[in-house]
Amino acid sequence: LVELALEAAKAFEAPRIVDVGTGSGCIALALAQELPAATVLAIDRSPEALSIARQNLETTGLKNVTLAEGDLLTPARGFAPDLVVSNPPYIPTRDLATLPPDVIDFEPRLALDGGSDGLDVVRRLATQAAALLKPGGRLLIEVGYDQGGSAPAALRAVGGFDDVRVERDYGGRDRVVLATRSA
C-alpha cells in the first residue's frame, strides 16, 4: 500500500494525503517521511489508536502530519486530498473467530470487522472519497486476499471512479484496490 501510494503521489507536486484508519500511524508516517512536501492527515475513530499514533509522530519529529479523530473521511471535509489511502477493516464478521491468536488477541475488533462480506467499510469509504477527492485524485485501499473481484466491483458500484484495478502483493495475492476519481 505504501509503495503504491508513493508511486501515485508522483503525479502531484505537493500531495495532500489522507490516511483513513491510521491506527499506529505507520502508513501516514512512512508517506510523510518519504514525501517531505506532502501534507498528511491521519484519521482514526479510536482515541487509543490516535494516542499511539501521536507517540509515534512525536518520536519521528515529522511536521507534515496532522492527527484527527473521527469516522472515515468526516474530519477531512475541506481538505481536498489528492490521495486517500486506507488499510480498513476487511475481515468478514463470520471469519473473525478463525483468525490466529497473534491477530485476534492483539488487534481491536474495530480494526478487523468489515461486516458481513468484509466490504462494509470499503463501500462507505469509497462513497465519501468519491465526493471528497480532487478530480484525478487516487483512492488506494488494502483488501483481503480473496476480495480482488468483489472490492473493485464495490467501488465501481459507488461510481465516481475511473480506472479501478487491483494490485497484487509480493506473494501474488490481490491486495490493494486503486481507483482514480473521475474528472
PDB file of C-alpha atoms in Angstrom:
ATOM      1  CA  LEU A   1       0.000   0.000   0.000  1.00  0.00           C
ATOM      2  CA  VAL A   2       2.750   2.463   0.916  1.00  0.00           C
ATOM      3  CA  GLU A   3       4.780   1.696  -2.202  1.00  0.00           C
ATOM      4  CA  LEU A   4       1.734   2.160  -4.427  1.00  0.00           C
ATOM      5  CA  ALA A   5       0.818   5.404  -2.661  1.00  0.00           C
ATOM      6  CA  LEU A   6       4.353   6.721  -3.129  1.00  0.00           C
ATOM      7  CA  GLU A   7       4.119   5.930  -6.829  1.00  0.00           C
ATOM      8  CA  ALA A   8       0.696   7.604  -7.131  1.00  0.00           C
ATOM      9  CA  ALA A   9       1.964  10.668  -5.248  1.00  0.00           C
ATOM     10  CA  LYS A  10       4.490  11.367  -8.012  1.00  0.00           C
ATOM     11  CA  ALA A  11       1.642  12.859 -10.045  1.00  0.00           C
ATOM     12  CA  PHE A  12       1.305  15.712  -7.534  1.00  0.00           C
ATOM     13  CA  GLU A  13       3.880  18.386  -6.709  1.00  0.00           C
ATOM     14  CA  ALA A  14       2.922  18.711  -3.027  1.00  0.00           C
ATOM     15  CA  PRO A  15       0.391  15.929  -2.462  1.00  0.00           C
ATOM     16  CA  ARG A  16      -2.373  16.237   0.096  1.00  0.00           C
ATOM     17  CA  ILE A  17      -2.849  12.775   1.571  1.00  0.00           C
ATOM     18  CA  VAL A  18      -5.415  11.313   3.964  1.00  0.00           C
ATOM     19  CA  ASP A  19      -4.699   8.048   5.785  1.00  0.00           C
ATOM     20  CA  VAL A  20      -8.032   6.636   6.971  1.00  0.00           C
ATOM     21  CA  GLY A  21      -7.924   4.273   9.941  1.00  0.00           C
ATOM     22  CA  THR A  22      -4.356   5.245  10.722  1.00  0.00           C
ATOM     23  CA  GLY A  23      -4.019   3.069  13.822  1.00  0.00           C
ATOM     24  CA  SER A  24      -0.419   3.416  14.992  1.00  0.00           C
ATOM     25  CA  GLY A  25       0.224   5.876  12.157  1.00  0.00           C
ATOM     26  CA  CYS A  26       2.747   3.720  10.314  1.00  0.00           C
ATOM     27  CA  ILE A  27       1.316   4.377   6.830  1.00  0.00           C
ATOM     28  CA  ALA A  28       0.888   8.129   7.364  1.00  0.00           C
ATOM     29  CA  LEU A  29       4.350   8.476   8.897  1.00  0.00           C
ATOM     30  CA  ALA A  30       6.030   6.462   6.150  1.00  0.00           C
ATOM     31  CA  LEU A  31       4.392   8.609   3.473  1.00  0.00           C
ATOM     32  CA  ALA A  32       5.247  11.834   5.292  1.00  0.00           C
ATOM     33  CA  GLN A  33       8.868  10.731   5.710  1.00  0.00           C
ATOM     34  CA  GLU A  34       9.272   9.825   2.046  1.00  0.00           C
ATOM     35  CA  LEU A  35       7.298  12.829   0.770  1.00  0.00           C
ATOM     36  CA  PRO A  36       8.511  15.874   2.733  1.00  0.00           C
ATOM     37  CA  ALA A  37       6.493  18.244   0.501  1.00  0.00           C
ATOM     38  CA  ALA A  38       3.292  16.351   1.309  1.00  0.00           C
ATOM     39  CA  THR A  39       0.640  17.340   3.814  1.00  0.00           C
ATOM     40  CA  VAL A  40      -0.706  14.234   5.553  1.00  0.00           C
ATOM     41  CA  LEU A  41      -3.910  13.982   7.567  1.00  0.00           C
ATOM     42  CA  ALA A  42      -4.086  10.767   9.618  1.00  0.00           C
ATOM     43  CA  ILE A  43      -7.589   9.864  10.835  1.00  0.00           C
ATOM     44  CA  ASP A  44      -8.815   7.215  13.258  1.00  0.00           C
ATOM     45  CA  ARG A  45     -12.019   6.862  15.232  1.00  0.00           C
ATOM     46  CA  SER A  46     -10.198   5.251  18.162  1.00  0.00           C
ATOM     47  CA  PRO A  47      -8.732   7.661  20.722  1.00  0.00           C
ATOM     48  CA  GLU A  48      -6.466   4.835  21.918  1.00  0.00           C
ATOM     49  CA  ALA A  49      -5.064   4.312  18.415  1.00  0.00           C
ATOM     50  CA  LEU A  50      -4.534   8.047  17.995  1.00  0.00           C
ATOM     51  CA  SER A  51      -2.640   8.140  21.280  1.00  0.00           C
ATOM     52  CA  ILE A  52      -0.195   5.577  19.890  1.00  0.00           C
ATOM     53  CA  ALA A  53      -0.019   7.430  16.563  1.00  0.00           C
ATOM     54  CA  ARG A  54       0.714  10.661  18.473  1.00  0.00           C
ATOM     55  CA  GLN A  55       3.590   8.984  20.346  1.00  0.00           C
ATOM     56  CA  ASN A  56       4.985   7.666  17.073  1.00  0.00           C
ATOM     57  CA  LEU A  57       4.619  11.069  15.422  1.00  0.00           C
ATOM     58  CA  GLU A  58       6.464  12.748  18.297  1.00  0.00           C
ATOM     59  CA  THR A  59       9.247  10.172  18.015  1.00  0.00           C
ATOM     60  CA  THR A  60       9.729  10.917  14.315  1.00  0.00           C
ATOM     61  CA  GLY A  61       9.637  14.684  14.667  1.00  0.00           C
ATOM     62  CA  LEU A  62       7.754  14.969  11.372  1.00  0.00           C
ATOM     63  CA  LYS A  63       5.957  18.292  10.957  1.00  0.00           C
ATOM     64  CA  ASN A  64       3.836  17.478   7.903  1.00  0.00           C
ATOM     65  CA  VAL A  65       1.363  15.141   9.665  1.00  0.00           C
ATOM     66  CA  THR A  66      -1.825  16.115  11.476  1.00  0.00           C
ATOM     67  CA  LEU A  67      -3.840  13.619  13.516  1.00  0.00           C
ATOM     68  CA  ALA A  68      -7.637  13.775  13.688  1.00  0.00           C
ATOM     69  CA  GLU A  69     -10.288  11.729  15.443  1.00  0.00           C
ATOM     70  CA  GLY A  70     -13.396  10.800  13.521  1.00  0.00           C
ATOM     71  CA  ASP A  71     -15.222   8.318  11.343  1.00  0.00           C
ATOM     72  CA  LEU A  72     -13.626   7.682   7.954  1.00  0.00           C
ATOM     73  CA  LEU A  73     -13.282  10.937   5.965  1.00  0.00           C
ATOM     74  CA  THR A  74     -15.544  13.107   8.117  1.00  0.00           C
ATOM     75  CA  PRO A  75     -12.598  15.073   9.624  1.00  0.00           C
ATOM     76  CA  ALA A  76     -11.198  15.661   6.115  1.00  0.00           C
ATOM     77  CA  ARG A  77     -14.046  17.848   4.890  1.00  0.00           C
ATOM     78  CA  GLY A  78     -12.490  20.880   3.257  1.00  0.00           C
ATOM     79  CA  PHE A  79      -9.063  19.205   2.997  1.00  0.00           C
ATOM     80  CA  ALA A  80      -9.386  18.380  -0.757  1.00  0.00           C
ATOM     81  CA  PRO A  81      -6.973  15.424  -0.874  1.00  0.00           C
ATOM     82  CA  ASP A  82      -5.031  14.179  -3.864  1.00  0.00           C
ATOM     83  CA  LEU A  83      -4.686  10.724  -2.302  1.00  0.00           C
ATOM     84  CA  VAL A  84      -6.776   8.744   0.157  1.00  0.00           C
ATOM     85  CA  VAL A  85      -5.088   5.614   1.497  1.00  0.00           C
ATOM     86  CA  SER A  86      -6.512   3.082   3.901  1.00  0.00           C
ATOM     87  CA  ASN A  87      -5.976  -0.307   5.446  1.00  0.00           C
ATOM     88  CA  PRO A  88      -9.565  -0.597   6.696  1.00  0.00           C
ATOM     89  CA  PRO A  89     -11.297  -3.471   8.470  1.00  0.00           C
ATOM     90  CA  TYR A  90     -11.939  -6.047   5.735  1.00  0.00           C
ATOM     91  CA  ILE A  91     -12.386  -9.379   7.526  1.00  0.00           C
ATOM     92  CA  PRO A  92     -15.942 -10.747   7.190  1.00  0.00           C
ATOM     93  CA  THR A  93     -17.574 -10.964  10.632  1.00  0.00           C
ATOM     94  CA  ARG A  94     -18.050 -14.726  10.292  1.00  0.00           C
ATOM     95  CA  ASP A  95     -14.286 -15.205   9.815  1.00  0.00           C
ATOM     96  CA  LEU A  96     -13.148 -13.318  12.929  1.00  0.00           C
ATOM     97  CA  ALA A  97     -13.272 -16.470  15.078  1.00  0.00           C
ATOM     98  CA  THR A  98     -10.875 -18.231  12.693  1.00  0.00           C
ATOM     99  CA  LEU A  99      -8.119 -15.604  12.919  1.00  0.00           C
ATOM    100  CA  PRO A 100      -4.864 -16.706  14.523  1.00  0.00           C
ATOM    101  CA  PRO A 101      -4.244 -15.667  18.149  1.00  0.00           C
ATOM    102  CA  ASP A 102      -1.418 -13.300  17.158  1.00  0.00           C
ATOM    103  CA  VAL A 103      -4.047 -11.257  15.284  1.00  0.00           C
ATOM    104  CA  ILE A 104      -7.294 -11.592  17.243  1.00  0.00           C
ATOM    105  CA  ASP A 105      -5.603 -11.239  20.658  1.00  0.00           C
ATOM    106  CA  PHE A 106      -3.781  -8.013  19.787  1.00  0.00           C
ATOM    107  CA  GLU A 107      -5.905  -6.145  17.256  1.00  0.00           C
ATOM    108  CA  PRO A 108      -9.139  -4.451  18.325  1.00  0.00           C
ATOM    109  CA  ARG A 109     -12.276  -5.859  16.719  1.00  0.00           C
ATOM    110  CA  LEU A 110     -12.949  -2.359  15.372  1.00  0.00           C
ATOM    111  CA  ALA A 111      -9.791  -2.649  13.243  1.00  0.00           C
ATOM    112  CA  LEU A 112     -10.733  -6.067  11.835  1.00  0.00           C
ATOM    113  CA  ASP A 113     -14.501  -6.461  11.400  1.00  0.00           C
ATOM    114  CA  GLY A 114     -15.528  -5.471   7.871  1.00  0.00           C
ATOM    115  CA  GLY A 115     -19.143  -6.617   8.192  1.00  0.00           C
ATOM    116  CA  SER A 116     -20.968  -9.484   6.527  1.00  0.00           C
ATOM    117  CA  ASP A 117     -18.844  -9.619   3.360  1.00  0.00           C
ATOM    118  CA  GLY A 118     -15.851  -7.676   4.678  1.00  0.00           C
ATOM    119  CA  LEU A 119     -16.583  -4.680   2.465  1.00  0.00           C
ATOM    120  CA  ASP A 120     -18.899  -2.525   4.596  1.00  0.00           C
ATOM    121  CA  VAL A 121     -16.165  -0.018   5.454  1.00  0.00           C
ATOM    122  CA  VAL A 122     -14.732  -0.154   1.922  1.00  0.00           C
ATOM    123  CA  ARG A 123     -18.108   0.863   0.465  1.00  0.00           C
ATOM    124  CA  ARG A 124     -18.583   3.714   2.947  1.00  0.00           C
ATOM    125  CA  LEU A 125     -15.029   4.949   2.389  1.00  0.00           C
ATOM    126  CA  ALA A 126     -15.379   4.813  -1.400  1.00  0.00           C
ATOM    127  CA  THR A 127     -18.633   6.784  -1.245  1.00  0.00           C
ATOM    128  CA  GLN A 128     -17.010   9.503   0.860  1.00  0.00           C
ATOM    129  CA  ALA A 129     -13.810   9.527  -1.217  1.00  0.00           C
ATOM    130  CA  ALA A 130     -15.779   9.937  -4.458  1.00  0.00           C
ATOM    131  CA  ALA A 131     -17.213  13.158  -3.048  1.00  0.00           C
ATOM    132  CA  LEU A 132     -14.024  14.473  -1.416  1.00  0.00           C
ATOM    133  CA  LEU A 133     -11.067  13.612  -3.666  1.00  0.00           C
ATOM    134  CA  LYS A 134      -9.926  16.156  -6.214  1.00  0.00           C
ATOM    135  CA  PRO A 135     -10.689  15.099  -9.809  1.00  0.00           C
ATOM    136  CA  GLY A 136      -7.824  12.846 -10.860  1.00  0.00           C
ATOM    137  CA  GLY A 137      -7.080  12.032  -7.231  1.00  0.00           C
ATOM    138  CA  ARG A 138      -6.424   8.440  -6.227  1.00  0.00           C
ATOM    139  CA  LEU A 139      -8.034   6.082  -3.717  1.00  0.00           C
ATOM    140  CA  LEU A 140      -5.884   3.164  -2.526  1.00  0.00           C
ATOM    141  CA  ILE A 141      -7.451   0.570  -0.217  1.00  0.00           C
ATOM    142  CA  GLU A 142      -5.903  -2.602   1.150  1.00  0.00           C
ATOM    143  CA  VAL A 143      -8.321  -5.533   0.926  1.00  0.00           C
ATOM    144  CA  GLY A 144      -8.411  -9.213   1.799  1.00  0.00           C
ATOM    145  CA  TYR A 145      -6.529 -11.646  -0.420  1.00  0.00           C
ATOM    146  CA  ASP A 146      -9.848 -13.089  -1.635  1.00  0.00           C
ATOM    147  CA  GLN A 147     -11.582  -9.745  -2.324  1.00  0.00           C
ATOM    148  CA  GLY A 148      -9.825  -8.940  -5.612  1.00  0.00           C
ATOM    149  CA  GLY A 149     -13.075  -9.326  -7.538  1.00  0.00           C
ATOM    150  CA  SER A 150     -15.650  -8.071  -5.051  1.00  0.00           C
ATOM    151  CA  ALA A 151     -13.813  -4.964  -3.796  1.00  0.00           C
ATOM    152  CA  PRO A 152     -13.303  -3.377  -7.246  1.00  0.00           C
ATOM    153  CA  ALA A 153     -16.934  -4.196  -8.063  1.00  0.00           C
ATOM    154  CA  ALA A 154     -17.980  -2.376  -4.877  1.00  0.00           C
ATOM    155  CA  LEU A 155     -16.027   0.730  -5.941  1.00  0.00           C
ATOM    156  CA  ARG A 156     -17.495   0.628  -9.432  1.00  0.00           C
ATOM    157  CA  ALA A 157     -20.996   0.373  -7.940  1.00  0.00           C
ATOM    158  CA  VAL A 158     -20.363   3.511  -5.865  1.00  0.00           C
ATOM    159  CA  GLY A 159     -19.487   5.437  -9.021  1.00  0.00           C
ATOM    160  CA  GLY A 160     -17.290   8.474  -9.436  1.00  0.00           C
ATOM    161  CA  PHE A 161     -14.143   6.489 -10.230  1.00  0.00           C
ATOM    162  CA  ASP A 162     -12.275   5.583 -13.406  1.00  0.00           C
ATOM    163  CA  ASP A 163      -9.512   3.032 -13.819  1.00  0.00           C
ATOM    164  CA  VAL A 164     -10.482   0.779 -10.901  1.00  0.00           C
ATOM    165  CA  ARG A 165      -7.930  -2.016 -10.629  1.00  0.00           C
ATOM    166  CA  VAL A 166      -6.259  -4.419  -8.221  1.00  0.00           C
ATOM    167  CA  GLU A 167      -2.561  -4.742  -7.480  1.00  0.00           C
ATOM    168  CA  ARG A 168      -1.010  -7.887  -6.054  1.00  0.00           C
ATOM    169  CA  ASP A 169       1.287  -8.194  -3.065  1.00  0.00           C
ATOM    170  CA  TYR A 170       4.697  -9.851  -3.144  1.00  0.00           C
ATOM    171  CA  GLY A 171       3.007 -13.230  -2.569  1.00  0.00           C
ATOM    172  CA  GLY A 172       0.972 -12.793  -5.754  1.00  0.00           C
ATOM    173  CA  ARG A 173      -2.333 -12.231  -3.906  1.00  0.00           C
ATOM    174  CA  ASP A 174      -4.780  -9.471  -4.765  1.00  0.00           C
ATOM    175  CA  ARG A 175      -4.184  -6.898  -2.049  1.00  0.00           C
ATOM    176  CA  VAL A 176      -4.732  -3.216  -2.993  1.00  0.00           C
ATOM    177  CA  VAL A 177      -7.589  -1.685  -4.948  1.00  0.00           C
ATOM    178  CA  LEU A 178      -6.678   1.543  -6.760  1.00  0.00           C
ATOM    179  CA  ALA A 179      -9.190   3.922  -8.275  1.00  0.00           C
ATOM    180  CA  THR A 180      -8.915   7.344  -9.903  1.00  0.00           C
ATOM    181  CA  ARG A 181     -11.531   9.995  -9.145  1.00  0.00           C
ATOM    182  CA  SER A 182     -13.376  10.886 -12.330  1.00  0.00           C
ATOM    183  CA  ALA A 183     -12.576  14.279 -13.837  1.00  0.00           C
TER     184      ALA A 183
END
